[in-house]
Structures are given as structure tokens and as C-alpha cells.
Coordinates of C-alpha atoms in Angstrom, one line a residue:
Chain Y
M1 CA -10.9 9.5 -20.9
A2 CA -12.3 7.5 -23.9
E3 CA -11.1 10.2 -26.3
Q4 CA -7.4 9.9 -25.6
N5 CA -7.0 6.6 -27.4
P6 CA -10.0 5.5 -29.4
K7 CA -8.1 2.6 -30.8
F8 CA -6.9 1.0 -27.6
I9 CA -8.3 -2.2 -29.0
S10 CA -8.5 -2.3 -32.8
I11 CA -10.0 -5.2 -34.5
E12 CA -8.9 -5.0 -38.1
G13 CA -10.7 -7.0 -40.7
I14 CA -10.7 -10.4 -38.9
S15 CA -12.5 -13.4 -40.2
R16 CA -12.8 -17.0 -39.2
R17 CA -13.3 -19.8 -41.6
Y18 CA -13.4 -23.6 -41.1
P19 CA -12.9 -26.2 -43.7
K20 CA -16.1 -28.1 -44.2
R21 CA -16.1 -31.8 -44.0
E22 CA -17.5 -32.3 -47.5
G23 CA -15.0 -29.7 -48.9
G24 CA -15.3 -26.0 -49.2
V25 CA -15.2 -23.6 -46.2
T26 CA -17.7 -22.3 -43.7
T27 CA -17.2 -18.6 -42.9
I28 CA -18.3 -17.9 -39.4
F29 CA -17.7 -14.2 -39.7
E30 CA -15.7 -12.0 -42.0
D31 CA -14.2 -8.6 -42.3
L32 CA -15.0 -7.4 -38.7
W33 CA -13.7 -4.0 -37.8
L34 CA -14.2 -2.5 -34.4
Q35 CA -12.4 -0.1 -32.1
V36 CA -12.6 0.1 -28.4
A37 CA -11.3 3.0 -26.4
R38 CA -9.4 2.6 -23.1
G39 CA -11.8 2.4 -20.2
E40 CA -14.8 1.5 -22.4
F41 CA -17.2 -1.3 -21.5
V42 CA -18.3 -3.0 -24.8
C43 CA -20.8 -5.7 -25.1
I44 CA -21.0 -7.8 -28.2
I45 CA -24.5 -9.2 -28.7
G46 CA -25.9 -11.6 -31.2
H47 CA -27.4 -15.0 -31.6
S48 CA -25.6 -18.3 -31.0
G49 CA -23.5 -19.3 -33.9
C50 CA -22.6 -15.8 -35.0
G51 CA -19.1 -16.3 -33.8
K52 CA -19.2 -14.1 -30.7
T53 CA -17.1 -16.6 -28.7
S54 CA -14.6 -16.9 -31.6
V55 CA -14.2 -13.1 -31.6
L56 CA -13.5 -13.2 -27.9
N57 CA -11.1 -16.1 -28.2
I58 CA -9.3 -14.1 -30.9
L59 CA -9.1 -11.2 -28.5
S60 CA -7.7 -13.4 -25.8
G61 CA -5.2 -15.0 -28.2
L62 CA -6.6 -18.5 -27.7
E63 CA -7.6 -18.6 -31.3
A64 CA -6.0 -17.0 -34.3
P65 CA -8.1 -15.3 -36.9
T66 CA -8.0 -16.7 -40.4
D67 CA -7.5 -13.2 -41.8
G68 CA -6.9 -9.9 -40.3
A69 CA -5.4 -8.8 -37.0
V70 CA -6.2 -7.4 -33.6
I71 CA -4.0 -4.7 -32.2
V72 CA -4.1 -3.9 -28.5
D73 CA -2.3 -0.8 -27.2
G74 CA -0.1 -0.6 -30.3
Q75 CA 0.8 -4.3 -30.4
A76 CA -0.7 -7.1 -32.5
I77 CA -2.0 -10.0 -30.6
E78 CA 0.1 -13.1 -31.0
G79 CA -1.3 -15.7 -28.6
P80 CA -2.5 -15.4 -25.0
S81 CA -1.2 -12.8 -22.7
L82 CA -1.4 -11.8 -19.1
D83 CA -2.4 -8.3 -20.4
R84 CA -5.8 -9.8 -21.3
A85 CA -7.7 -11.7 -18.6
V86 CA -10.6 -14.0 -19.5
I87 CA -13.6 -14.8 -17.5
F88 CA -14.8 -18.0 -18.9
Q89 CA -18.4 -19.0 -19.4
G90 CA -18.1 -22.1 -17.3
H91 CA -15.9 -20.4 -14.7
A92 CA -13.1 -22.8 -15.5
L93 CA -11.8 -23.0 -12.0
L94 CA -9.2 -25.7 -11.2
P95 CA -11.3 -27.9 -9.0
W96 CA -8.4 -29.4 -7.0
K97 CA -7.4 -25.9 -5.8
S98 CA -9.1 -23.9 -3.2
V99 CA -10.5 -20.4 -3.8
M100 CA -7.2 -19.0 -2.6
G101 CA -5.3 -21.5 -4.7
N102 CA -7.1 -20.6 -7.8
V103 CA -6.6 -16.8 -7.4
A104 CA -3.0 -17.3 -6.1
Y105 CA -2.2 -19.4 -9.2
A106 CA -3.1 -16.4 -11.4
V107 CA -1.2 -13.9 -9.2
S108 CA 1.9 -16.1 -9.1
S109 CA 1.8 -16.5 -12.9
R110 CA 1.7 -12.7 -13.2
W111 CA 4.4 -11.9 -10.6
R112 CA 6.6 -15.0 -10.9
R113 CA 9.2 -13.8 -8.4
A114 CA 6.7 -12.7 -5.7
G115 CA 7.0 -14.5 -2.4
K116 CA 4.2 -16.7 -1.1
A117 CA 3.1 -14.2 1.5
E118 CA 2.9 -11.4 -1.1
V119 CA 1.0 -13.6 -3.5
E120 CA -1.5 -14.6 -0.9
E121 CA -1.9 -11.1 0.3
R122 CA -2.7 -9.9 -3.2
A123 CA -5.0 -12.9 -3.8
R124 CA -6.9 -12.2 -0.6
R125 CA -7.5 -8.6 -1.6
F126 CA -9.2 -9.7 -4.7
I127 CA -11.2 -12.4 -3.0
D128 CA -12.4 -9.7 -0.6
L129 CA -13.2 -7.5 -3.5
V130 CA -15.7 -10.0 -4.9
G131 CA -17.2 -10.6 -1.5
L132 CA -15.8 -14.1 -0.8
K133 CA -14.0 -13.3 2.4
G134 CA -14.1 -16.3 4.7
S135 CA -14.4 -18.8 1.8
E136 CA -10.7 -18.7 0.9
M137 CA -10.0 -22.4 1.8
K138 CA -13.2 -23.8 0.1
K139 CA -12.9 -25.9 -3.0
P140 CA -15.0 -24.8 -6.1
A141 CA -17.2 -27.9 -5.6
E142 CA -18.3 -26.4 -2.2
L143 CA -19.4 -23.1 -3.7
S144 CA -22.6 -22.1 -5.5
G145 CA -22.6 -21.2 -9.1
G146 CA -22.5 -17.5 -8.4
M147 CA -19.7 -17.8 -5.9
R148 CA -17.7 -19.8 -8.4
Q149 CA -18.1 -17.1 -11.0
R150 CA -17.0 -14.6 -8.4
V151 CA -13.8 -16.5 -8.0
G152 CA -13.4 -16.4 -11.8
I153 CA -13.8 -12.6 -11.6
A154 CA -11.3 -12.3 -8.8
R155 CA -8.9 -14.5 -10.6
A156 CA -9.2 -12.4 -13.8
L157 CA -8.9 -9.0 -12.0
S158 CA -6.1 -10.1 -9.7
I159 CA -3.6 -10.0 -12.6
E160 CA -4.5 -6.4 -13.3
P161 CA -5.1 -6.9 -17.0
K162 CA -5.3 -4.1 -19.5
I163 CA -8.4 -5.7 -20.9
L164 CA -11.0 -7.9 -19.2
L165 CA -12.7 -10.3 -21.6
M166 CA -15.9 -12.0 -20.6
D167 CA -17.6 -14.8 -22.4
E168 CA -21.3 -14.9 -21.3
P169 CA -20.0 -15.0 -17.8
F170 CA -23.4 -15.0 -16.1
S171 CA -25.4 -17.1 -18.6
A172 CA -25.3 -20.2 -16.4
L173 CA -26.6 -18.4 -13.3
D174 CA -30.1 -17.8 -12.0
A175 CA -31.6 -14.3 -12.5
L176 CA -31.0 -13.1 -8.9
T177 CA -27.4 -14.2 -8.8
R178 CA -26.8 -12.8 -12.2
G179 CA -28.2 -9.4 -11.1
T180 CA -25.9 -9.2 -8.1
L181 CA -22.9 -10.2 -10.1
Q182 CA -23.7 -7.6 -12.7
D183 CA -23.8 -5.0 -10.0
E184 CA -20.4 -6.2 -8.7
V185 CA -18.8 -6.1 -12.1
R186 CA -20.2 -2.7 -12.8
R187 CA -19.1 -1.3 -9.5
I188 CA -15.5 -2.7 -9.9
C189 CA -15.1 -1.8 -13.5
T190 CA -16.4 1.8 -13.3
R191 CA -14.2 2.4 -10.2
T192 CA -11.0 1.1 -11.8
G193 CA -11.7 2.3 -15.4
Q194 CA -11.3 -1.2 -16.6
T195 CA -11.5 -1.8 -20.4
V196 CA -14.0 -4.6 -20.9
V197 CA -15.2 -6.6 -23.8
M198 CA -18.1 -8.9 -23.0
I199 CA -20.1 -11.4 -25.0
T200 CA -23.7 -11.7 -24.1
H201 CA -27.1 -12.5 -25.5
D202 CA -28.9 -10.8 -22.7
V203 CA -30.2 -7.4 -23.8
D204 CA -30.8 -6.1 -20.3
E205 CA -27.4 -7.1 -19.2
A206 CA -25.9 -5.2 -22.2
I207 CA -28.0 -2.1 -21.4
Y208 CA -27.0 -2.1 -17.8
L209 CA -23.3 -2.7 -18.2
A210 CA -22.1 -1.5 -21.6
D211 CA -21.0 1.9 -22.9
K212 CA -21.3 0.6 -26.4
I213 CA -23.3 -2.4 -27.7
V214 CA -22.0 -4.1 -30.8
L215 CA -24.7 -5.9 -32.8
M216 CA -23.7 -8.9 -34.7
T217 CA -25.8 -10.5 -37.4
N218 CA -26.6 -14.1 -37.6
G219 CA -23.9 -16.6 -38.7
P220 CA -22.6 -17.9 -40.9
E221 CA -20.8 -15.0 -42.5
A222 CA -21.8 -12.8 -39.6
Q223 CA -21.0 -9.1 -39.6
I224 CA -21.1 -6.2 -37.3
A225 CA -24.4 -4.5 -38.2
E226 CA -23.9 -1.5 -36.0
V227 CA -22.5 -0.1 -32.9
V228 CA -25.1 1.3 -30.5
E229 CA -24.0 3.9 -28.0
N230 CA -25.6 3.6 -24.7
P231 CA -27.4 6.9 -24.0
L232 CA -28.1 6.1 -20.3
P233 CA -26.3 8.1 -17.7
K234 CA -22.9 6.7 -16.6
D235 CA -24.1 6.6 -13.0
R236 CA -27.1 4.4 -13.7
A237 CA -28.2 2.1 -11.0
R238 CA -30.1 -1.1 -11.3
D239 CA -33.2 0.1 -9.4
S240 CA -33.7 3.1 -11.6
V241 CA -32.2 2.2 -15.0
H242 CA -35.5 1.0 -16.4
R243 CA -37.1 4.3 -15.6
A244 CA -34.7 6.3 -17.7
A245 CA -36.4 7.9 -20.7
D246 CA -34.0 6.3 -23.2
Y247 CA -34.3 2.8 -21.7
Y248 CA -37.2 1.4 -23.6
P249 CA -36.3 2.9 -27.0
L250 CA -32.8 1.4 -26.6
R251 CA -34.2 -1.9 -25.4
N252 CA -36.7 -2.0 -28.3
H253 CA -34.0 -1.2 -30.7
L254 CA -31.9 -4.1 -29.5
V255 CA -34.7 -6.6 -29.3
D256 CA -35.9 -5.6 -32.8
F257 CA -32.4 -6.2 -34.0
L258 CA -32.2 -9.7 -32.4
V259 CA -35.7 -10.7 -33.4
S260 CA -35.6 -9.7 -37.1
R261 CA -32.9 -7.5 -38.3
S262 CA -30.1 -9.8 -37.2
R263 CA -31.5 -12.2 -39.8
T264 CA -32.4 -9.8 -42.6
F265 CA -29.5 -7.5 -42.3
R266 CA -27.3 -9.3 -44.7
D267 CA -29.8 -9.0 -47.6
D268 CA -31.0 -5.6 -46.6
K269 CA -28.0 -3.5 -45.8
P270 CA -28.5 0.2 -45.2
A271 CA -27.1 2.3 -48.0
G272 CA -23.5 3.1 -47.7
Y273 CA -22.8 0.2 -45.2
D274 CA -19.0 -0.2 -44.9
P275 CA -17.8 -3.1 -42.7
R276 CA -14.7 -1.1 -41.9
H277 CA -16.8 1.6 -40.3
P278 CA -20.0 -0.1 -39.0
P279 CA -22.6 2.7 -38.4
V280 CA -22.6 4.1 -34.9
V281 CA -26.1 4.5 -33.6
R282 CA -27.3 6.7 -30.8
I283 CA -30.7 6.0 -29.6
G284 CA -33.0 8.5 -27.8
T285 CA -31.4 11.9 -27.4
G286 CA -34.8 13.5 -27.3
A287 CA -36.4 11.7 -30.2
P288 CA -39.9 10.5 -29.6
A289 CA -40.0 6.9 -28.7
A290 CA -42.4 5.9 -31.5
D291 CA -39.9 7.1 -34.2
I292 CA -37.0 5.1 -33.0
A293 CA -38.2 1.5 -33.1
P294 CA -36.4 0.1 -36.1
A295 CA -34.1 3.0 -36.2
P296 CA -31.6 3.1 -39.0
A297 CA -28.4 4.9 -38.3
L298 CA -29.1 8.3 -36.6
A299 CA -25.4 9.2 -36.4
A300 CA -23.9 6.9 -39.0
G301 CA -20.3 7.6 -39.9
A302 CA -16.8 6.9 -39.2
P303 CA -15.8 6.8 -35.5
Chain U
M1 CA -32.4 -50.7 14.3
K2 CA -28.6 -50.6 14.1
S3 CA -26.7 -49.0 11.3
L4 CA -26.1 -50.7 8.1
G5 CA -22.4 -51.1 8.8
V6 CA -23.0 -52.9 12.1
R7 CA -25.6 -55.2 10.6
A8 CA -23.4 -56.0 7.6
G9 CA -20.6 -56.8 10.1
I10 CA -22.7 -59.2 12.1
L11 CA -23.8 -60.9 8.9
S12 CA -20.2 -61.2 7.8
V13 CA -19.3 -62.9 11.0
V14 CA -22.3 -65.2 10.8
L15 CA -21.4 -66.2 7.2
F16 CA -17.8 -66.8 8.2
F17 CA -18.8 -69.2 11.0
A18 CA -21.4 -70.9 8.8
F19 CA -18.8 -71.5 6.2
C20 CA -16.3 -72.9 8.8
L21 CA -19.0 -75.2 10.1
V22 CA -19.9 -76.6 6.7
W23 CA -16.2 -77.0 6.0
Q24 CA -15.6 -78.8 9.3
I25 CA -18.5 -81.2 8.6
A26 CA -17.3 -81.9 5.1
V27 CA -13.9 -83.0 6.2
T28 CA -14.9 -84.9 9.4
P29 CA -14.5 -88.6 8.7
S30 CA -17.7 -90.6 9.2
A31 CA -17.2 -94.0 10.6
S32 CA -19.4 -95.7 8.1
S33 CA -18.4 -94.0 4.9
G34 CA -15.8 -95.4 2.6
P35 CA -14.8 -98.9 2.0
A36 CA -12.6 -100.3 4.7
L37 CA -9.0 -100.3 3.4
D38 CA -6.6 -103.0 3.8
P39 CA -4.3 -101.6 6.6
E40 CA -1.2 -102.5 4.6
Y41 CA -2.5 -100.6 1.5
A42 CA -3.5 -97.7 3.7
K43 CA 0.0 -97.6 5.1
L44 CA 1.4 -97.5 1.6
M45 CA -0.9 -94.7 0.6
G46 CA 0.2 -92.6 3.6
I47 CA -3.2 -92.9 5.2
T48 CA -2.1 -93.8 8.7
T49 CA -5.2 -93.4 10.8
A50 CA -7.6 -96.2 10.9
G51 CA -10.6 -93.8 10.6
A52 CA -9.9 -92.8 7.0
Q53 CA -8.8 -89.2 7.8
S54 CA -9.3 -86.9 4.8
A55 CA -6.2 -85.1 3.5
M56 CA -8.2 -82.0 3.4
P57 CA -7.7 -80.2 6.7
G58 CA -10.5 -78.6 8.6
P59 CA -10.7 -75.0 9.7
V60 CA -9.3 -75.8 13.1
E61 CA -6.2 -77.3 11.7
V62 CA -5.8 -74.4 9.3
A63 CA -6.2 -72.0 12.1
G64 CA -3.5 -73.8 14.0
K65 CA -1.1 -73.7 11.1
L66 CA -1.9 -70.0 10.6
W67 CA -1.2 -69.3 14.2
D68 CA 2.1 -71.2 13.9
A69 CA 3.0 -69.2 10.7
L70 CA 2.1 -65.9 12.3
K71 CA 3.8 -66.7 15.6
D72 CA 7.2 -66.9 13.9
P73 CA 6.9 -65.4 10.5
F74 CA 10.6 -64.7 9.8
Y75 CA 12.5 -67.9 10.6
D76 CA 14.8 -69.3 8.0
N77 CA 15.8 -73.0 8.1
G78 CA 17.2 -73.2 4.6
P79 CA 15.6 -73.1 1.1
N80 CA 12.8 -75.5 1.9
D81 CA 11.6 -74.0 5.2
K82 CA 11.3 -70.3 5.6
G83 CA 8.7 -68.3 7.6
L84 CA 5.6 -67.1 5.9
G85 CA 6.4 -63.5 6.6
L86 CA 9.8 -63.9 5.0
Q87 CA 8.3 -65.5 1.8
L88 CA 5.7 -62.7 1.6
A89 CA 8.5 -60.2 2.0
Y90 CA 10.3 -61.7 -1.0
S91 CA 7.2 -61.4 -3.0
I92 CA 6.3 -57.9 -1.9
G93 CA 9.9 -56.9 -2.6
R94 CA 9.8 -58.2 -6.2
V95 CA 6.5 -56.6 -6.8
A96 CA 7.8 -53.3 -5.3
I97 CA 10.8 -53.3 -7.6
G98 CA 9.0 -54.3 -10.8
Y99 CA 6.0 -52.2 -10.1
G100 CA 8.2 -49.2 -9.1
L101 CA 10.1 -49.4 -12.3
A102 CA 6.9 -49.7 -14.3
V103 CA 5.6 -46.5 -12.6
L104 CA 8.9 -44.7 -13.4
V105 CA 8.6 -45.7 -17.1
A106 CA 4.8 -45.7 -17.6
V107 CA 3.9 -42.4 -16.1
P108 CA 6.4 -40.1 -17.8
L109 CA 6.0 -42.0 -21.1
G110 CA 2.2 -42.0 -20.8
F111 CA 2.4 -38.2 -20.2
L112 CA 4.3 -37.7 -23.4
I113 CA 2.0 -40.0 -25.4
G114 CA -1.0 -38.2 -24.0
M115 CA 0.3 -34.8 -24.9
S116 CA 0.7 -35.7 -28.5
A117 CA -2.2 -37.0 -30.5
L118 CA 0.3 -38.2 -33.1
A119 CA 2.3 -40.3 -30.6
Y120 CA -1.0 -41.6 -29.1
R121 CA -2.2 -42.9 -32.5
A122 CA 1.2 -44.1 -33.6
L123 CA 1.9 -46.2 -30.5
D124 CA -1.6 -47.4 -29.9
P125 CA -1.4 -50.5 -32.1
F126 CA 1.8 -51.7 -30.3
I127 CA 0.2 -51.1 -26.9
Q128 CA -3.0 -52.9 -28.0
V129 CA -1.0 -56.0 -29.1
L130 CA 1.4 -56.1 -26.1
K131 CA -1.3 -55.4 -23.5
P132 CA -3.2 -58.7 -23.7
I133 CA -0.1 -60.9 -23.6
S134 CA -0.1 -63.0 -20.5
P135 CA 3.0 -61.8 -18.6
L136 CA 4.1 -65.3 -18.0
A137 CA 4.5 -65.8 -21.7
W138 CA 7.4 -63.4 -21.4
M139 CA 9.1 -65.7 -18.9
P140 CA 11.1 -67.8 -21.4
L141 CA 12.3 -64.8 -23.2
A142 CA 13.2 -63.1 -19.9
L143 CA 15.1 -66.2 -18.6
Y144 CA 17.0 -66.5 -21.9
T145 CA 18.0 -62.8 -22.1
I146 CA 18.4 -62.0 -18.4
K147 CA 19.7 -65.4 -17.3
D148 CA 18.6 -64.8 -13.8
S149 CA 15.4 -66.2 -12.4
N150 CA 14.9 -63.5 -9.8
L151 CA 15.4 -60.7 -12.2
S152 CA 13.1 -62.4 -14.7
A153 CA 10.4 -62.5 -12.1
I154 CA 10.8 -58.8 -11.6
F155 CA 10.8 -58.2 -15.3
V156 CA 7.5 -60.1 -15.6
I157 CA 6.0 -57.9 -12.9
F158 CA 7.3 -54.8 -14.7
I159 CA 5.8 -55.9 -18.0
C160 CA 2.4 -56.7 -16.6
S161 CA 2.0 -53.6 -14.6
V162 CA 3.3 -51.2 -17.2
W163 CA 0.3 -51.3 -19.6
P164 CA -2.6 -50.2 -17.5
M165 CA -0.6 -47.3 -16.1
L166 CA 0.7 -46.3 -19.5
L167 CA -2.8 -46.3 -21.1
N168 CA -4.5 -44.6 -18.2
T169 CA -1.8 -41.9 -18.0
A170 CA -2.0 -41.2 -21.7
F171 CA -5.8 -41.2 -21.6
G172 CA -5.9 -39.0 -18.5
V173 CA -3.4 -36.5 -19.9
G174 CA -5.2 -36.4 -23.2
A175 CA -8.5 -35.9 -21.6
V176 CA -7.6 -32.9 -19.5
R177 CA -10.4 -30.3 -19.9
K178 CA -9.6 -27.8 -22.5
E179 CA -10.8 -24.9 -20.4
W180 CA -8.2 -25.7 -17.7
L181 CA -5.5 -25.7 -20.3
N182 CA -6.9 -22.4 -21.6
V183 CA -6.7 -20.9 -18.1
A184 CA -3.0 -21.9 -18.1
R185 CA -2.5 -20.4 -21.6
T186 CA -4.1 -17.1 -20.8
L187 CA -1.9 -16.9 -17.7
E188 CA 1.1 -17.5 -19.9
V189 CA 2.1 -20.5 -17.8
G190 CA 5.2 -22.3 -19.2
P191 CA 5.1 -25.9 -20.4
W192 CA 6.8 -27.4 -17.3
R193 CA 4.7 -25.5 -14.8
R194 CA 1.6 -26.3 -16.8
A195 CA 2.5 -30.0 -16.8
F196 CA 2.9 -30.1 -13.0
T197 CA 0.2 -27.6 -11.9
V198 CA -2.6 -28.3 -14.4
I199 CA -2.2 -31.5 -16.3
L200 CA -0.8 -33.7 -13.6
P201 CA -3.4 -32.9 -10.9
A202 CA -6.2 -33.1 -13.6
A203 CA -5.0 -36.5 -14.8
A204 CA -4.0 -37.8 -11.3
P205 CA -7.3 -39.6 -10.6
T206 CA -7.1 -41.5 -14.0
I207 CA -3.4 -42.2 -13.4
L208 CA -4.1 -43.6 -10.0
T209 CA -6.9 -45.8 -11.4
G210 CA -4.3 -47.3 -13.7
M211 CA -1.8 -47.8 -10.9
R212 CA -4.5 -49.5 -8.8
I213 CA -5.3 -51.9 -11.7
S214 CA -1.6 -52.5 -12.2
I215 CA -0.9 -53.4 -8.5
G216 CA -3.8 -55.9 -8.6
I217 CA -2.4 -57.6 -11.7
A218 CA 1.2 -57.5 -10.4
W219 CA 0.1 -59.3 -7.2
L220 CA -1.8 -61.9 -9.2
V221 CA 1.2 -62.5 -11.5
I222 CA 3.9 -62.7 -8.8
V223 CA 2.3 -65.9 -7.4
A224 CA 2.4 -67.6 -10.7
A225 CA 5.8 -66.3 -11.6
E226 CA 7.3 -67.6 -8.3
M227 CA 5.7 -71.0 -8.9
L228 CA 7.8 -71.0 -12.1
V229 CA 11.1 -69.6 -11.0
G230 CA 11.0 -71.1 -7.5
G231 CA 13.4 -70.5 -4.7
T232 CA 11.6 -67.9 -2.6
G233 CA 8.4 -66.0 -2.4
I234 CA 4.8 -66.8 -1.5
G235 CA 4.1 -68.4 -4.9
Y236 CA 7.0 -70.8 -4.3
F237 CA 5.8 -71.3 -0.8
V238 CA 2.3 -72.5 -2.0
W239 CA 3.8 -74.8 -4.6
N240 CA 6.4 -76.2 -2.1
E241 CA 3.7 -76.9 0.4
W242 CA 1.7 -78.7 -2.3
N243 CA 4.8 -80.8 -2.9
N244 CA 5.0 -81.4 0.8
L245 CA 1.3 -82.4 0.7
S246 CA 0.6 -79.9 3.4
I247 CA -2.8 -78.7 2.2
A248 CA -3.2 -76.7 5.5
N249 CA -0.2 -74.7 4.7
V250 CA -1.4 -74.2 1.1
I251 CA -4.6 -72.7 2.5
V252 CA -2.6 -70.5 4.9
G253 CA -0.6 -69.3 1.9
I254 CA -3.7 -68.6 -0.2
L255 CA -5.2 -66.7 2.7
M256 CA -2.2 -64.5 3.1
I257 CA -2.1 -63.8 -0.7
G258 CA -5.6 -62.5 -0.4
V259 CA -4.8 -60.4 2.7
V260 CA -1.7 -58.8 1.2
G261 CA -3.5 -58.2 -2.1
M262 CA -6.3 -56.5 -0.2
V263 CA -3.8 -54.3 1.7
L264 CA -2.0 -53.3 -1.5
D265 CA -5.4 -52.3 -3.1
L266 CA -6.4 -50.4 0.0
I267 CA -3.2 -48.4 -0.1
L268 CA -3.7 -47.4 -3.7
A269 CA -7.4 -46.7 -3.1
R270 CA -6.4 -44.4 -0.3
L271 CA -3.9 -42.6 -2.6
Q272 CA -6.6 -42.4 -5.3
R273 CA -9.0 -40.8 -2.9
R274 CA -6.4 -38.2 -2.0
V275 CA -5.9 -37.0 -5.5
T276 CA -9.6 -37.2 -6.6
F277 CA -11.3 -33.9 -6.7
P278 CA -15.1 -33.3 -6.8
E279 CA -16.3 -31.1 -9.6

């Protein structure tokens, strides 16, 4: 399914610069190129300040890139669109509306002519989907953090977006709640073949959820260091994923990147690094674990 | 041990009666006090009783007057003698019109100012200068231009209640959380729908705070304005009773000003609670 349109989302040389107060410009990131296929789950991982959130905001259309463009399904992004739903870091529910009101607000924005009953019926379906049946009339303040984020997920999914964008959606939650919500998101997204771009700084979250993990170097002037393909089976489950042979090599590779290479990458680029085609790395595939630790590109090349 | 509410209520009643008792003692004439007046002189001064009765009424007398006023609040025996309820109705009517007009102007205008950082900054100096002007200072200007004392009073109410609402609306609208606006943007919500479904509910608590401040000021100002323009209203009533040297009626008027002010504030507080959302 991924092969039919490898450029469903095509990030083409975007950069983000801010004028500095004392003159000059700060470059948050520059010359980012990335392709995401339809139905793929992509996690972008990197330290704070590398511009991950800016990348996501550009994908959602809330921010415009200083240079470059993003093309989704053959169309350049020009501002926010109902085709791309966002799950915000801080859930961003409207606190004066009930759970039903929040989801129905999105539904009625998507289908403006739909009648009240139709809107509520649809909203109820997505509230049920995230397991909030019975809490429809509660206000966000009456819900726990995890339940609020569930409403955020229901609201995003209810408009049936082409792309789901998530900005560290679980970072404010405790570990147990985070785990359950990751399970829910994975269940829903694999079932519907949802294309997802998610920002995270949690390595385990990325391994569990993503098909591809995009590694960003530290800002300013952040770059995409490489794209790591997740070798774990598609039908991985939380209780067994850490026993897969490729799990620790992959995890070590990611942690190594975050701990040291994200900092040193800029001055120590692998030969032939081309920001237009960041190396695609596939960890594991039978290689002995010891060899892989700071693996350079095993399968570098154009996608 | 009774609940805090009950205990506070009991204490309030005790304090009230203690206050009345002190009041009564203070105004009760004592036989020995005061130099004996020449009866002729006393007569000239309007002090008719031999026992040197103070002009300050006691609580019992005030309660009697209050009862009289409440028994028949809407009688009208000409310009100098109208029922207390009627006078209050005039005042409330003026406040309602002036305040209502102020809401109609301040809330939409504040909305526009709050939406535009440019407008906010450009208009801020004017608002800051106009806001601290005592509303009564406008009175001569109003009388000269409007040439109608009743309309001038309404104008003064308008001008004093417009500023807190304008500023609070602009501030509330300007301070709407960006993430809520972003939600509306990602849902491609149009500007009108966004104004009514996101910005207005988000700013409503702040707007209502401004409205509550304004109604308090308006009720303070109407009394003073009516003392100036005269004719009708609770402010005129108080001043008129002073001219009649009926201190008891002045106290009744003061009491009613307090009660009505409290009721107005309670109404706005109720509205405010209704639009406030917990986060």
C-alpha cells in the first residue's frame, strides 16, 4: 500500500528562520526534505529546540515555512485544512463545551450542512471509538488528562482527515495512561490505514508506533540526519515488542543518536550526505547486535 | 457545631441589633444634657419638644418610615412627593438605558479592538485619558449639547459604564488562548463562526467582569447625577428629603440605594458564573 504513492506528503526544502532581536537571523532548521507514503506512520524525533513542532505546524498549515514548500496529495499547503487534523500537545479542548460539544464542533465544521442529529451521531461514534462512551456530557475539566487527550483524538479522527498530525500528544500524561493511549492510537491507525506524522522525544513510543523514524539533529540549523525504517513486524504488540530480535539494536541506535550523534552530526556528516535524500537506515535484518550500535547508513540512498 | 453559614448568619443578626442599640442610645435625648434653651429660641429653631429631641432619627423611626415607604411605593402626589418605588424605578430605568447603550457600543467595539493589535495600541491612549474622568464632569457638556436633563443623566451613565466594558472586552478578546484559535483554524472555521463559537465564549468571563464593574459604577453615578439634574429618581429623592430635613427618609433612601445596588451586582454575578468555565 505504501508503494503506490511514496510522495503522499512531500516536504521540499523547507526552512524556518526568525529575525534575531539584535539583528541577523536564527535558523531553526533548513533544507528539510522528507517523503511520507500514504498509510505510513512517521515519527519525527529530536531534542527540544530542533524545530519539530515548527515542522508539524508547517504541515498543519498553522505556520508557513520561510523557504520551501510542502505538497500533500499533489497540492501545496496554503494554510490550515480539514484534510489535516491536529492532535495538540495540550489537548486544546474548548473548556466551555462538553465532550460531545467538542467533537461535534469538529464534525459540523467538516460537514457544514449536516443536521444536528447526523452530527451528533457521527460524534458519538468517534467518542465510542476512543472509549469515552458515557462521558459525552462531561466538560473537559471533569476529565482526567488521558481522557482529555482521548477527546482530542476523537475530535481529530472525526473529520476523517487525510493526514493525522500529532505534536507530542502523550508527553503530558503519566506512563500508564500514555501506554494505553498509544495502544488505542496504534489500533485505530493500523485498522484505518491512517497516514500519521507524529512528533515525539520518546524513543519507545517511536519504536512502538512508527513505520519510519525521522531523526533530527539539534537546533539551531537542525537537519534530518537519517530516516530509520522500523524493522519490527507490523503486527507488533506492546507485551512482546521488546522481545523482538531487532528491538534493542533499534533502540540503541536511536538512543545513541539522541545522546551524541544529534549533537555531533552537523560537524561529522557521513560522506555523501545530501539533505535532499537523507539516508534511509534499516537496523537489524540479521546483523549481529554488536555491530550495529552507532550504525552508519546500511541502506543509504535515494528513496 | 453548626455550619459556618449558620454561625455567620447568627453573628450578622447580633451585629445588626447591636448596631441598632448603639444607634438608639446615641439619639435618645438625655434629660440632663445640653443647655436649657430659651423656649422662644427653640421654637425659632424648629426644635419643638422641650426635651431637646435630636434631629437624627433613631432606628425605630427609620423602620417606621421604611415601612411607610414600602407599604405604598408607587404613589405620585406631584413632583415633590412620589413613592420610593417610583423614584427607584426612574433611576433603574435611566441606568438600564444608559448601561444598555454602553453594552451595545462597548462589547462590539471592544471585540474589534481586541482582534487587532494595531487598533488596541492606537486607541489605548484615548481610552486611558477618558477612563479616569469623573462622569459628572461630562454633565455641563452634556447639558449644553443635549439640552435635556434626563437625557444628560442617561448620557452620563453611558459614558461611565462604557470604559470598563470596552477595556475588558478588548483584553478578553485579545487574550483568547492561541491553541483554541488554532483549533478553529485547523477546522477551517470562518471568521464569524469563530467569533461566536470560540472568541466570545472564551472572552465571556472577562467581558462579564467588565459589565459587573460597570453596573456598580453606573449605580454609584446615577445617584449623584440625579442630585444634579433633579426632578425624579432616587438621587433626587435623597436630596429632596434633605431639603425637607427628613433625615429618616434620607436614611431610607440610602438603604434602598444599597439594596438595589446589591441586587444589580448579584444579577451580574449570576450571569458571570453562568459563562465562566473551569479549565
